[in-house]
Amino acid sequence: MAYDCFFQDISNSVLTGQFDRLSAKCDVALPVYVDGRVIVYQTRAAMQAGLEIYRAILRRDGVTRAETRIVAQSLSRGRHSTFWVETTYLDSGNQKVGGATIRYFCRRGACGLVVQMVEYLETSWATRVQDFESFLAA
């Protein structure tokens, strides 16, 4: 399914540092909810700075790749859909480092899906508050 590729591409773009590619798939301003907190990225530059911190956290924890899987999708309302995506983070030996369940609120744009809001529902790899402090402060 094309949506599976969309979310896999998001994960791949984070891990490879292709932030221009990723931010092009998102609306600005982009609210991101993590651990009961919210940060709203008002510009693409701010979003890319936050993604760099996110990438550094993943790399520090040994993540070299991620596998994504859509576990649920809402019924479309007009051009809007919500996706629940499980992401499994793996190290260079293909061992699971952690995972996350992320809810993406999207709209259908002229060239495909556009992310309007992100909510981390569950994370096992970065439950340490200080990790999110730097991510949210970016």
XYZ file of C-alpha atoms in Angstrom:
138
model
C 0.000 0.000 0.000
C 1.261 3.485 -0.833
C 0.629 4.758 2.685
C 3.003 2.138 4.113
C 5.744 3.537 1.885
C 4.905 7.102 2.958
C 5.476 6.359 6.650
C 8.541 4.210 5.985
C 9.967 7.099 3.991
C 9.407 9.421 6.965
C 11.442 7.095 9.223
C 14.147 6.639 6.603
C 14.402 10.401 6.084
C 14.942 10.973 9.818
C 17.653 8.318 10.071
C 19.492 9.476 6.944
C 19.244 13.168 7.796
C 17.121 14.031 4.747
C 15.191 16.664 6.641
C 14.249 18.741 3.579
C 12.560 15.668 2.120
C 10.746 14.968 5.366
C 9.685 18.535 6.116
C 8.211 18.776 2.601
C 5.718 16.103 3.711
C 4.529 18.242 6.638
C 2.460 21.346 7.162
C 4.000 24.312 8.904
C 3.119 25.018 11.695
C 3.432 21.385 12.833
C 2.331 20.425 16.362
C 4.200 17.438 17.827
C 2.915 15.878 21.048
C 5.380 13.841 23.124
C 5.088 12.667 26.713
C 2.195 15.001 27.556
C 3.932 18.040 26.059
C 3.587 19.850 22.783
C 5.947 21.781 20.565
C 4.728 23.619 17.504
C 7.306 23.970 14.766
C 6.497 27.336 13.207
C 9.079 27.130 10.403
C 10.767 24.433 8.340
C 14.109 25.488 9.842
C 12.791 24.917 13.376
C 11.341 21.566 12.312
C 14.675 20.509 10.822
C 16.520 21.538 14.006
C 14.128 19.388 16.060
C 14.561 16.472 13.664
C 18.339 16.701 13.997
C 18.007 16.335 17.780
C 15.578 13.433 17.314
C 18.048 11.756 14.947
C 20.885 12.264 17.439
C 18.819 10.587 20.192
C 18.114 7.612 17.919
C 21.754 7.320 16.835
C 22.989 7.582 20.422
C 20.767 4.625 21.286
C 22.273 2.582 18.428
C 19.404 2.847 15.946
C 20.531 2.331 12.364
C 17.179 1.580 10.728
C 13.475 1.524 11.409
C 10.558 -0.562 10.233
C 7.105 0.989 10.172
C 3.703 -0.633 10.022
C 0.275 0.962 9.864
C -1.821 -0.680 12.574
C -4.989 1.385 12.094
C -6.448 4.064 9.885
C -9.480 6.226 10.517
C -12.268 6.585 8.035
C -11.527 9.514 5.764
C -13.398 12.721 6.482
C -13.178 14.776 3.383
C -9.473 14.881 2.648
C -8.423 14.044 6.235
C -7.295 10.709 7.721
C -5.552 9.583 10.873
C -2.972 6.782 10.905
C -1.633 4.808 13.855
C 1.865 3.649 12.959
C 4.106 1.272 14.890
C 7.796 1.909 14.394
C 10.406 -0.651 15.412
C 13.935 0.702 15.824
C 16.779 -1.694 14.998
C 20.544 -1.633 15.482
C 23.208 -2.653 12.956
C 22.776 -6.309 13.960
C 19.021 -6.151 13.279
C 18.299 -6.365 17.001
C 15.344 -4.386 18.314
C 16.477 -1.291 20.186
C 12.988 0.028 20.891
C 9.800 1.179 19.316
C 7.101 3.791 19.175
C 3.440 4.043 18.350
C 2.805 7.313 16.580
C -0.483 8.833 15.476
C -0.247 10.944 12.337
C -3.043 13.345 11.429
C -2.893 13.857 7.669
C -4.632 15.515 4.779
C -4.541 14.564 1.156
C -2.693 17.194 -0.843
C -2.118 17.529 -4.570
C 0.945 15.249 -4.382
C -0.188 12.773 -1.712
C -0.395 12.792 2.075
C 0.679 15.803 4.116
C 1.239 15.454 7.871
C -0.676 18.063 9.883
C 0.028 16.876 13.434
C 2.051 14.129 15.148
C 1.378 12.465 18.485
C 3.749 9.960 20.097
C 1.343 7.661 21.923
C 3.950 5.269 23.253
C 7.731 5.093 23.149
C 9.964 2.413 24.588
C 13.312 3.676 23.365
C 13.358 7.159 24.863
C 11.278 7.255 27.999
C 13.905 9.393 29.704
C 12.519 12.877 30.245
C 15.824 14.557 29.379
C 15.674 13.066 25.876
C 12.363 14.730 25.242
C 13.414 17.958 26.925
C 16.022 18.589 24.221
C 13.681 17.396 21.456
C 10.858 19.655 22.600
C 13.105 22.641 23.256
C 14.526 22.690 19.721
